């Protein structure tokens, strides 16, 4: 999604900063004020279970991975800059929540390389300072593949959403699942039933957690599957394969 924008920047020549601009560390109160700004999007870059255990309302989860984008065949290496480029609006100001002991420059450099320069601040001290300040937070329940299998057997009224590519889906997916590739999710919300919980999964849980944060921001009740299809297969549960002629 960001290729056309970056192509234009490269053609015209990017702004020269010399050094990365300083991103201000914000107290929990300052960050709460920032998070309430309609023109700001909060990116939670912690790992899947950390985000699931507690996060700021309406934050989008894109876990910070150290490796730079790598393309391997048809499957994208699941890295922060690739998915940030696919999912973020460059016109919004960004606020960052980082894993503890992670320098802000790491996320900033990734974002700058794909043309995201409007970063208003990051939460000083990490998410711990948020709940220690007594501010409200939300959770996204994480299910193991064993819990999901049991709910399928119990015929629970859930929607199982596979957010991988169509090629991945065709090679094997959880029985009864619906496929919507995560970058297409915002444009296909009407294909989901808002009255029933959505269970998201992908290859390992990374893209599924991005999808769960988007769905939750849009008002869905969501559960995420860490390990996702990899864990499902390792546990020996059945899968469906799309037969092609």
Coordinates of C-alpha atoms in Angstrom, one line a residue:
X1 CA 0.0 0.0 0.0
X2 CA 2.9 2.4 0.7
X3 CA 4.8 1.7 -2.5
X4 CA 3.1 4.5 -4.6
X5 CA 3.7 7.0 -1.8
X6 CA 7.4 6.0 -1.4
X7 CA 7.9 6.0 -5.2
X8 CA 6.8 9.6 -5.3
X9 CA 9.1 10.6 -2.4
X10 CA 12.0 8.9 -4.1
X11 CA 11.3 10.6 -7.4
X12 CA 11.0 14.1 -5.8
X13 CA 13.8 13.5 -3.3
X14 CA 13.1 13.0 0.4
X15 CA 13.6 15.6 3.1
X16 CA 17.1 15.6 4.5
X17 CA 17.1 15.4 8.3
X18 CA 20.8 14.8 8.9
X19 CA 19.9 12.9 12.1
X20 CA 16.7 11.3 13.3
X21 CA 14.6 14.0 14.9
X22 CA 14.1 13.6 18.7
X23 CA 10.9 11.8 19.6
X24 CA 9.8 13.1 23.0
X25 CA 9.3 10.6 25.8
X26 CA 5.8 11.2 27.3
X27 CA 4.5 10.6 30.8
X28 CA 1.5 8.4 31.2
X29 CA -0.7 11.5 31.5
X30 CA 0.8 13.2 28.5
X31 CA 0.4 9.9 26.5
X32 CA -3.2 9.6 27.5
X33 CA -3.9 13.1 26.2
X34 CA -2.2 12.2 23.0
X35 CA -4.2 8.9 22.7
X36 CA -7.4 10.9 23.0
X37 CA -6.6 13.1 19.9
X38 CA -8.7 12.0 16.9
X39 CA -5.7 12.8 14.6
X40 CA -3.4 10.4 16.4
X41 CA -3.0 6.7 16.1
X42 CA -1.4 4.7 18.9
X43 CA 0.8 1.8 17.8
X44 CA 1.5 -0.9 20.4
X45 CA 4.8 -2.6 19.2
X46 CA 5.1 -5.1 22.1
X47 CA 4.8 -8.9 21.6
X48 CA 1.5 -10.6 21.1
X49 CA 0.8 -11.8 24.6
X50 CA 1.9 -8.5 26.1
X51 CA -0.5 -6.6 24.0
X52 CA -3.3 -9.2 24.7
X53 CA -2.8 -8.9 28.4
X54 CA -3.4 -5.2 28.5
X55 CA -3.4 -2.3 26.0
X56 CA -4.8 1.2 25.5
X57 CA -8.2 1.4 23.9
X58 CA -8.1 1.7 20.1
X59 CA -4.4 1.0 19.9
X60 CA -3.3 -0.9 16.8
X61 CA -0.9 -3.8 17.5
X62 CA 2.1 -4.2 15.2
X63 CA 4.8 -6.1 17.0
X64 CA 8.3 -4.8 16.6
X65 CA 10.6 -7.4 15.0
X66 CA 14.3 -6.8 14.6
X67 CA 14.8 -8.0 11.1
X68 CA 14.1 -5.8 8.0
X69 CA 11.5 -6.8 5.5
X70 CA 12.4 -10.0 3.6
X71 CA 10.3 -11.5 0.8
X72 CA 10.4 -15.3 0.6
X73 CA 8.4 -16.7 -2.3
X74 CA 4.8 -15.8 -1.8
X75 CA 5.0 -15.4 2.0
X76 CA 6.0 -12.1 3.6
X77 CA 8.5 -12.3 6.5
X78 CA 6.3 -11.0 9.4
X79 CA 8.2 -7.8 10.3
X80 CA 7.2 -4.5 11.8
X81 CA 8.1 -2.2 8.9
X82 CA 6.3 -4.3 6.3
X83 CA 3.1 -4.3 8.2
X84 CA 3.4 -0.8 9.4
X85 CA 3.6 0.2 5.8
X86 CA 0.5 -1.8 4.9
X87 CA -1.7 -0.7 7.8
X88 CA -0.9 2.9 8.8
X89 CA -2.2 6.2 7.5
X90 CA 0.8 8.5 6.9
X91 CA -1.3 11.6 7.5
X92 CA -2.0 10.6 11.1
X93 CA 0.3 11.5 14.0
X94 CA 1.7 8.3 15.7
X95 CA 2.2 7.5 19.3
X96 CA 4.4 4.5 20.2
X97 CA 4.3 2.0 22.9
X98 CA 7.5 0.0 22.8
X99 CA 8.7 -3.2 24.5
X100 CA 10.7 -2.4 27.6
X101 CA 14.4 -1.7 27.0
X102 CA 13.8 -1.1 23.3
X103 CA 15.3 2.2 22.1
X104 CA 12.7 4.4 20.3
X105 CA 15.2 4.9 17.4
X106 CA 14.7 1.3 16.4
X107 CA 11.0 1.8 15.6
X108 CA 11.6 5.3 14.3
X109 CA 14.2 4.2 11.8
X110 CA 11.9 1.5 10.4
X111 CA 9.1 4.0 10.0
X112 CA 11.3 6.7 8.5
X113 CA 12.5 4.3 5.8
X114 CA 9.0 3.9 4.6
X115 CA 8.0 7.5 4.8
X116 CA 6.4 7.9 8.2
X117 CA 7.8 11.0 9.9
X118 CA 4.9 12.2 12.1
X119 CA 5.7 10.6 15.4
X120 CA 4.4 12.7 18.3
X121 CA 5.9 10.7 21.2
X122 CA 6.4 7.4 22.9
X123 CA 5.2 6.2 26.4
X124 CA 8.2 6.7 28.7
X125 CA 8.9 3.6 30.8
X126 CA 6.7 1.4 28.7
X127 CA 3.2 0.1 29.4
X128 CA 4.0 -0.5 33.0
X129 CA 3.8 3.3 33.7
X130 CA 0.3 3.4 32.2
X131 CA -1.3 0.9 34.6
X132 CA 0.8 2.2 37.5
X133 CA -0.8 5.6 36.8
X134 CA -4.2 4.0 37.3
X135 CA -5.4 4.5 33.8
X136 CA -7.9 2.2 32.1
X137 CA -6.8 -0.5 29.8
X138 CA -8.4 -3.3 27.7
X139 CA -7.5 -6.9 27.0
X140 CA -7.7 -9.2 24.0
X141 CA -8.3 -12.7 25.1
X142 CA -5.7 -15.2 23.8
X143 CA -6.9 -18.8 23.1
X144 CA -4.7 -21.8 22.6
X145 CA -5.4 -24.0 19.7
X146 CA -6.7 -26.6 22.2
X147 CA -9.3 -24.1 23.4
X148 CA -10.3 -23.3 19.8
X149 CA -10.6 -26.9 19.0
X150 CA -12.9 -27.5 22.0
X151 CA -15.1 -24.6 21.1
X152 CA -15.5 -25.9 17.5
X153 CA -16.5 -29.3 19.0
X154 CA -18.9 -27.5 21.3
X155 CA -20.4 -25.7 18.3
X156 CA -19.8 -22.3 19.9
X157 CA -21.2 -19.4 18.0
X158 CA -17.9 -17.9 16.8
X159 CA -16.5 -16.7 13.5
X160 CA -13.1 -18.2 12.7
X161 CA -11.2 -15.7 10.6
X162 CA -8.1 -16.7 8.6
X163 CA -6.1 -13.5 7.8
X164 CA -3.4 -15.1 5.7
X165 CA -3.1 -14.8 1.9
X166 CA -5.4 -16.8 -0.3
X167 CA -2.4 -19.0 -1.4
X168 CA -1.7 -19.9 2.3
X169 CA -5.4 -20.5 2.8
X170 CA -5.7 -22.9 -0.1
X171 CA -2.8 -25.0 1.1
X172 CA -4.6 -25.7 4.4
X173 CA -6.9 -23.9 6.9
X174 CA -8.9 -24.6 10.0
X175 CA -12.3 -26.2 9.1
X176 CA -15.1 -23.7 9.0
X177 CA -12.8 -20.6 8.8
X178 CA -13.4 -17.6 6.6
X179 CA -10.5 -16.0 4.8
X180 CA -9.9 -12.2 4.6
X181 CA -6.3 -11.1 4.1
X182 CA -5.4 -8.7 6.9
X183 CA -4.6 -5.6 4.6
X184 CA -8.0 -6.0 3.0
X185 CA -9.8 -6.2 6.4
X186 CA -11.0 -2.6 6.7
X187 CA -12.7 -2.8 3.4
X188 CA -14.5 -6.1 4.1
X189 CA -15.9 -5.5 7.6
X190 CA -19.5 -6.0 6.3
X191 CA -18.6 -9.7 5.6
X192 CA -18.5 -10.3 9.3
X193 CA -21.3 -10.7 11.8
X194 CA -20.9 -8.1 14.5
X195 CA -23.2 -10.0 16.9
X196 CA -20.8 -13.0 17.1
X197 CA -17.2 -13.1 18.4
X198 CA -14.4 -13.3 15.9
X199 CA -11.4 -15.6 16.4
X200 CA -8.4 -14.5 14.4
X201 CA -5.5 -16.7 13.2
X202 CA -2.7 -16.6 10.6
X203 CA 0.6 -18.4 10.3
X204 CA 2.1 -17.8 13.7
X205 CA -0.2 -15.3 15.4
X206 CA 1.6 -12.1 14.3
X207 CA -0.8 -10.9 11.6
X208 CA -3.7 -12.3 13.5
X209 CA -2.9 -9.9 16.4
X210 CA -2.8 -7.0 14.0
X211 CA -6.2 -8.1 12.7
X212 CA -7.6 -8.5 16.2
X213 CA -6.6 -4.9 17.1
X214 CA -8.3 -3.5 14.0
X215 CA -11.5 -5.5 14.6
X216 CA -11.5 -4.5 18.3
X217 CA -11.1 -0.8 17.3
X218 CA -14.1 -1.3 15.0
X219 CA -16.3 -2.7 17.9
X220 CA -16.0 -6.4 17.4
X221 CA -15.5 -8.9 20.2
X222 CA -12.3 -10.6 19.4
X223 CA -10.1 -13.6 20.4
X224 CA -6.6 -14.2 19.0
X225 CA -4.7 -17.5 18.5
X226 CA -1.0 -17.2 19.4
X227 CA 0.9 -19.8 17.3
X228 CA -2.1 -19.9 14.9
X229 CA -1.8 -22.4 12.0
X230 CA 1.7 -23.5 13.0
X231 CA 0.5 -24.5 16.5
X232 CA -2.7 -26.0 15.0
X233 CA -0.7 -28.3 12.8
X234 CA 1.8 -29.2 15.5
X235 CA -1.1 -30.3 17.7
X236 CA -2.3 -32.6 15.0
X237 CA -5.8 -31.0 14.5
X238 CA -7.6 -31.5 11.2
X239 CA -7.4 -28.9 8.4
X240 CA -9.1 -28.4 5.1
X241 CA -7.3 -28.0 1.7
X242 CA -8.8 -26.2 -1.3
X243 CA -8.8 -28.6 -4.2
X244 CA -7.7 -26.9 -7.5
X245 CA -8.2 -28.3 -11.0

